[in-house]
Amino acid sequence: MKISLNWVRQFTDIDVTTDELVKLATERLGGIEGVTDLAKQYDGIVVAKVVSCEKHPNADKLSLCKVDDGGAVKDVERDENGYVQVVCGAPNVREGLLVAWIPPGAIVPASYGEKELFVLEARDLRGQLSNGMLASSRELGINDDHEGILEIEEDVQPGTPFKNLYDLDDTILEIENKMFTHRPDGFGHLGVAREIAGIQHKAFTSPSWYQKMENGKWKMENGGNNNLSVDNQIPDLCPRYMAVVLDNLKIAPSPIWLQSYLKRVGIRPINNVVDITNYMMALTAQPLHAFDFDKVAKNGKAEIVIRKPRDGEKMILLDGKEITPHKDAVLICNPDSPIALGGVMGGGNSEVDENTTRVVLECATFDMYNIRKTSMIHGIFTDAVTRFTKGQPKARLAPVITEAISMFEELVGAKQAGSVIDIADETNDIRHKTGGFIEIEAKFINDRLGSKFTSEEIVTLLNNVEIKAHIASGPIEVRTPFWRTDLEIKEDIVEEIGRLYGFNQLPKVLPLRNIQPVAPEPLRALKSEIRHSLARAGANEVLSYSFVHGNLLKKAEQDPKRAFAIRNALSPDLEYYRLSILPSLLDKVYTNVRSGIDEFVLFEIGKSHVRYPDDELDRLPDEYHQLEMVYTSTKSKKGAPYYQMLKYVDTLLSDLGIEYRIEKPEDTSFKTQSEMPFDMSRSARIFYKNSEDGGLIGVVGELEQSVINAFKLPEYSAAALFALDGPSFYPENRINNVYIPLSKYESSKQDITLKVASDITFANLRSLLESELTESGYNWDLMSLGVFQKEGESTKNISFRITLGSNERTLVTDEVTKLIDSLSWRAHEELGAEKI
């Protein structure tokens, strides 16, 4: 956002140099991205009077002019009368005209910012010497008019520096927009002027018209609005809407001073009607819009309807772009069709043009979140959007439209053709709302800033920026103005005092208050435990981008349509927000295998997301914290890779103190839910053991053969996934692993093999044995030796090594044998197992 310091000086004095002001603004307002001294662009350019104008003897379209500069320019060739010869090609050049003369050695202002500056020199044009040029508005950087030279209508003497004429001796500050993100008043020169006064510790007073909540212009003596009506069907999205008809317009260029102001702050001058609306926006931060009355009216009356779009409704915007407004957009319409996308851009069918004689002037406020949504969906970013998305105060509409009407009357000769219509929510009295009320004590501020402000000093700092404060019998009473919508609580006043005084000026002491430590974040602690456990087990953590290529999703058998596509992706390789971590992990496996690593486990802790249907795209996606692991080996191993992965799962969950059980999947739904392409026949679900409502916490299994082929993985590969957001990982649901001293007595080891039906899972059998061993009262350890099943057999053999011991004595052989027999009998009773 560009700010003209000369414009600011119309409202407050600046008693410091530009460099000092930039330093103050950076410390107390925010970032200043650039400073441009416009005066340098106009050095040497003077006002001159054309004293004679004749046709060029050697060119039909050129004129040979003599100009009087009052002798202001030195070192230039003159005739016996002291006049300077200039060749000019403008069709409007004539004798007696006051013009801007750029003499030899001066720079054409419009060339500033280009690679090379255009420095004029005396040169021969068709046999006649031309000393510089007579400049057009475009060459002077005032507007885009290049049809002829600038005609100066002001009463000034030849030789006057041109930069003095239109307040061009100016400095432009380029302010970083984010410094005023929460300050809607800061997007206008009036608000910035108030802040510049405040940081200089100077009192600021807004113009009288800005402080008026009502004005005589609102109601006409002849009364009525037979030519205008407004029907607001969506007051929640358009809390206040004001409009008035202005007649007797004649479209023409704006005065040069107005065009100059707009051009300096980055707004292109268009015509007197549009320029006044833009001028008021740049001044107050409140956007306005003008509709051509005759284009929107029927039978001499404009009927404005504020509503949401109808199904399939289309409209063409001012920039010629045709859109289908999204279902929650705000449309400003006449009875037939939309005439503006509310708060964003006007419609092409209501544009003010050279034939316009009457306008409907609109001044409204819209829901800031709805405008942001509309802007993002349609990719439209305008000056109005920038301001409406900051939440413009509703009470400001009245003074702004009143002053705008006055400008139309003064500069365009317009006449108000009816009362101002004001549609507002009566329940909140938003027409007259002046702000909030806060009580605060000096001690409250000093305790937080480490300062020693008196109540009087605090009141002065606040009153300087028109935050009305006074010392009551007890605390300081603060009445916030309607434009300070960011001031809601006492802490906001503390921040305001620190900022206006200067945080860098405060004593460097600790605040005198109790410090409440931040509560531990359970998820962060859990992630740390997981990293340490898997690292001890030999696994390797990787970090990958959350954005992936669509082909990577397809290789992992994930549908890219279910993922969010990034419109402004950094590269084609990062165009989708990943559905799970697995594709990124699998992509890293091949790289490591190719590097010669023959066996490893990779894991990553990150986020996955679930995308809602297309009709709910405005909702934020649900994001989930996940742990995903991949095991792979190029070496020949006994048993299935599933069991290798299960070892890491068991180690991790044991370290975390989570009791679990494993079950064979009953259907294919978990495969879609987990976004992991498991081989259904060689995978299992992991449940929290003591959960009453299912408690699914993860999945472990081998991958589909198509995925193994797509990622060029070794055949001996498996993966696992855990959802970390569930209550199973909460500290209160985990067992505290306590240290148990090793027994000083010798332990006994015994192997056992049980034959079971092929549909009996390893997890069920192990869970049964663990339960029996726990009830035995001995120290025990159960280690899997493998699962063995011949092809085509309906049974399988599962082997375990059981280690038994006691803290009191050495177990005898009979005790061990008796327990093994008891385990075999229980397995037979429950699962039909036979001991081999």
PDB file of N, CA and C in Angstrom, residues 35 49 60 65 137 149 178 203 205 213 227 281 313 336 352 437 447 511 569 584 656 669 719 725 735 758 786 812 836:
ATOM      1  N   VAL A  35      10.742   3.616   0.042  1.00  0.00           N
ATOM      2  CA  VAL A  35      10.560   5.064   0.141  1.00  0.00           C
ATOM      3  C   VAL A  35      10.943   5.662  -1.207  1.00  0.00           C
ATOM      4  N   LYS A  49       5.012  29.291 -20.743  1.00  0.00           N
ATOM      5  CA  LYS A  49       3.886  29.813 -21.526  1.00  0.00           C
ATOM      6  C   LYS A  49       4.250  29.819 -22.998  1.00  0.00           C
ATOM      7  N   ASP A  60       4.328  18.385 -41.454  1.00  0.00           N
ATOM      8  CA  ASP A  60       2.933  18.807 -41.349  1.00  0.00           C
ATOM      9  C   ASP A  60       2.371  18.635 -39.942  1.00  0.00           C
ATOM     10  N   CYS A  65       7.347  26.060 -31.647  1.00  0.00           N
ATOM     11  CA  CYS A  65       6.833  26.900 -30.565  1.00  0.00           C
ATOM     12  C   CYS A  65       7.962  27.712 -29.931  1.00  0.00           C
ATOM     13  N   SER A 137       0.468  14.372 -19.966  1.00  0.00           N
ATOM     14  CA  SER A 137       0.217  13.876 -18.603  1.00  0.00           C
ATOM     15  C   SER A 137       0.894  12.535 -18.370  1.00  0.00           C
ATOM     16  N   ILE A 149      -0.550  17.502 -25.028  1.00  0.00           N
ATOM     17  CA  ILE A 149       0.239  17.960 -23.898  1.00  0.00           C
ATOM     18  C   ILE A 149      -0.687  18.390 -22.768  1.00  0.00           C
ATOM     19  N   LYS A 178       0.560  -6.297   5.781  1.00  0.00           N
ATOM     20  CA  LYS A 178       0.281  -7.125   6.954  1.00  0.00           C
ATOM     21  C   LYS A 178       0.369  -6.334   8.252  1.00  0.00           C
ATOM     22  N   ALA A 203      -1.203  15.252  19.153  1.00  0.00           N
ATOM     23  CA  ALA A 203      -2.656  15.051  19.157  1.00  0.00           C
ATOM     24  C   ALA A 203      -3.202  15.150  17.741  1.00  0.00           C
ATOM     25  N   THR A 205      -6.759  15.239  15.250  1.00  0.00           N
ATOM     26  CA  THR A 205      -8.206  15.478  15.200  1.00  0.00           C
ATOM     27  C   THR A 205      -8.697  15.176  13.793  1.00  0.00           C
ATOM     28  N   MET A 213     -22.296  11.392  12.552  1.00  0.00           N
ATOM     29  CA  MET A 213     -23.068  10.170  12.315  1.00  0.00           C
ATOM     30  C   MET A 213     -24.290  10.438  11.442  1.00  0.00           C
ATOM     31  N   ASN A 227     -37.137   7.291  -7.251  1.00  0.00           N
ATOM     32  CA  ASN A 227     -36.239   6.794  -8.288  1.00  0.00           C
ATOM     33  C   ASN A 227     -35.320   5.681  -7.803  1.00  0.00           C
ATOM     34  N   MET A 281     -11.942   6.110  -1.092  1.00  0.00           N
ATOM     35  CA  MET A 281     -11.424   4.848  -0.578  1.00  0.00           C
ATOM     36  C   MET A 281      -9.986   5.006  -0.099  1.00  0.00           C
ATOM     37  N   GLU A 313     -26.544 -19.103 -12.368  1.00  0.00           N
ATOM     38  CA  GLU A 313     -26.534 -17.690 -12.759  1.00  0.00           C
ATOM     39  C   GLU A 313     -25.116 -17.238 -13.094  1.00  0.00           C
ATOM     40  N   ASP A 336     -33.615  -7.951 -12.806  1.00  0.00           N
ATOM     41  CA  ASP A 336     -33.367  -8.902 -13.890  1.00  0.00           C
ATOM     42  C   ASP A 336     -32.077  -9.694 -13.725  1.00  0.00           C
ATOM     43  N   VAL A 352     -20.005   2.796 -15.531  1.00  0.00           N
ATOM     44  CA  VAL A 352     -20.080   4.214 -15.867  1.00  0.00           C
ATOM     45  C   VAL A 352     -19.230   4.470 -17.112  1.00  0.00           C
ATOM     46  N   PHE A 437     -16.308  -0.016  25.349  1.00  0.00           N
ATOM     47  CA  PHE A 437     -15.969   0.641  26.607  1.00  0.00           C
ATOM     48  C   PHE A 437     -15.087  -0.296  27.417  1.00  0.00           C
ATOM     49  N   ASP A 447       2.406  -3.345  35.039  1.00  0.00           N
ATOM     50  CA  ASP A 447       2.816  -4.701  35.408  1.00  0.00           C
ATOM     51  C   ASP A 447       3.164  -5.526  34.180  1.00  0.00           C
ATOM     52  N   PRO A 511       8.535  -8.386  33.404  1.00  0.00           N
ATOM     53  CA  PRO A 511       7.222  -7.929  33.879  1.00  0.00           C
ATOM     54  C   PRO A 511       6.956  -8.442  35.289  1.00  0.00           C
ATOM     55  N   ALA A 569       1.035 -24.439  -7.159  1.00  0.00           N
ATOM     56  CA  ALA A 569       2.095 -25.371  -6.761  1.00  0.00           C
ATOM     57  C   ALA A 569       3.477 -24.850  -7.150  1.00  0.00           C
ATOM     58  N   SER A 584       5.304 -41.184  -0.042  1.00  0.00           N
ATOM     59  CA  SER A 584       6.601 -40.532   0.132  1.00  0.00           C
ATOM     60  C   SER A 584       7.628 -41.502   0.698  1.00  0.00           C
ATOM     61  N   LEU A 656       5.726 -47.937  24.609  1.00  0.00           N
ATOM     62  CA  LEU A 656       4.753 -46.898  24.937  1.00  0.00           C
ATOM     63  C   LEU A 656       3.778 -47.319  26.031  1.00  0.00           C
ATOM     64  N   SER A 669     -13.046 -52.288   3.999  1.00  0.00           N
ATOM     65  CA  SER A 669     -13.251 -50.862   4.284  1.00  0.00           C
ATOM     66  C   SER A 669     -12.007 -50.209   4.873  1.00  0.00           C
ATOM     67  N   ALA A 719       4.557 -52.932   5.701  1.00  0.00           N
ATOM     68  CA  ALA A 719       4.348 -51.569   6.187  1.00  0.00           C
ATOM     69  C   ALA A 719       3.403 -51.574   7.369  1.00  0.00           C
ATOM     70  N   ASP A 725      -4.021 -39.683  16.921  1.00  0.00           N
ATOM     71  CA  ASP A 725      -4.940 -38.743  17.565  1.00  0.00           C
ATOM     72  C   ASP A 725      -5.927 -39.426  18.507  1.00  0.00           C
ATOM     73  N   ILE A 735       0.102 -48.092  30.078  1.00  0.00           N
ATOM     74  CA  ILE A 735       0.676 -48.732  31.270  1.00  0.00           C
ATOM     75  C   ILE A 735       2.045 -48.127  31.532  1.00  0.00           C
ATOM     76  N   SER A 758      -6.026 -73.316   9.862  1.00  0.00           N
ATOM     77  CA  SER A 758      -5.443 -72.191   9.129  1.00  0.00           C
ATOM     78  C   SER A 758      -6.165 -70.875   9.399  1.00  0.00           C
ATOM     79  N   GLY A 786       8.148 -68.700  14.783  1.00  0.00           N
ATOM     80  CA  GLY A 786       7.728 -68.747  13.396  1.00  0.00           C
ATOM     81  C   GLY A 786       6.427 -69.487  13.186  1.00  0.00           C
ATOM     82  N   VAL A 812      11.721 -76.167  39.262  1.00  0.00           N
ATOM     83  CA  VAL A 812      12.117 -77.549  38.953  1.00  0.00           C
ATOM     84  C   VAL A 812      11.445 -77.964  37.651  1.00  0.00           C
ATOM     85  N   ILE A 836       2.494 -80.565  19.402  1.00  0.00           N
ATOM     86  CA  ILE A 836       3.328 -81.464  18.588  1.00  0.00           C
ATOM     87  C   ILE A 836       4.641 -81.681  19.317  1.00  0.00           C
TER      88      ILE A 836
END
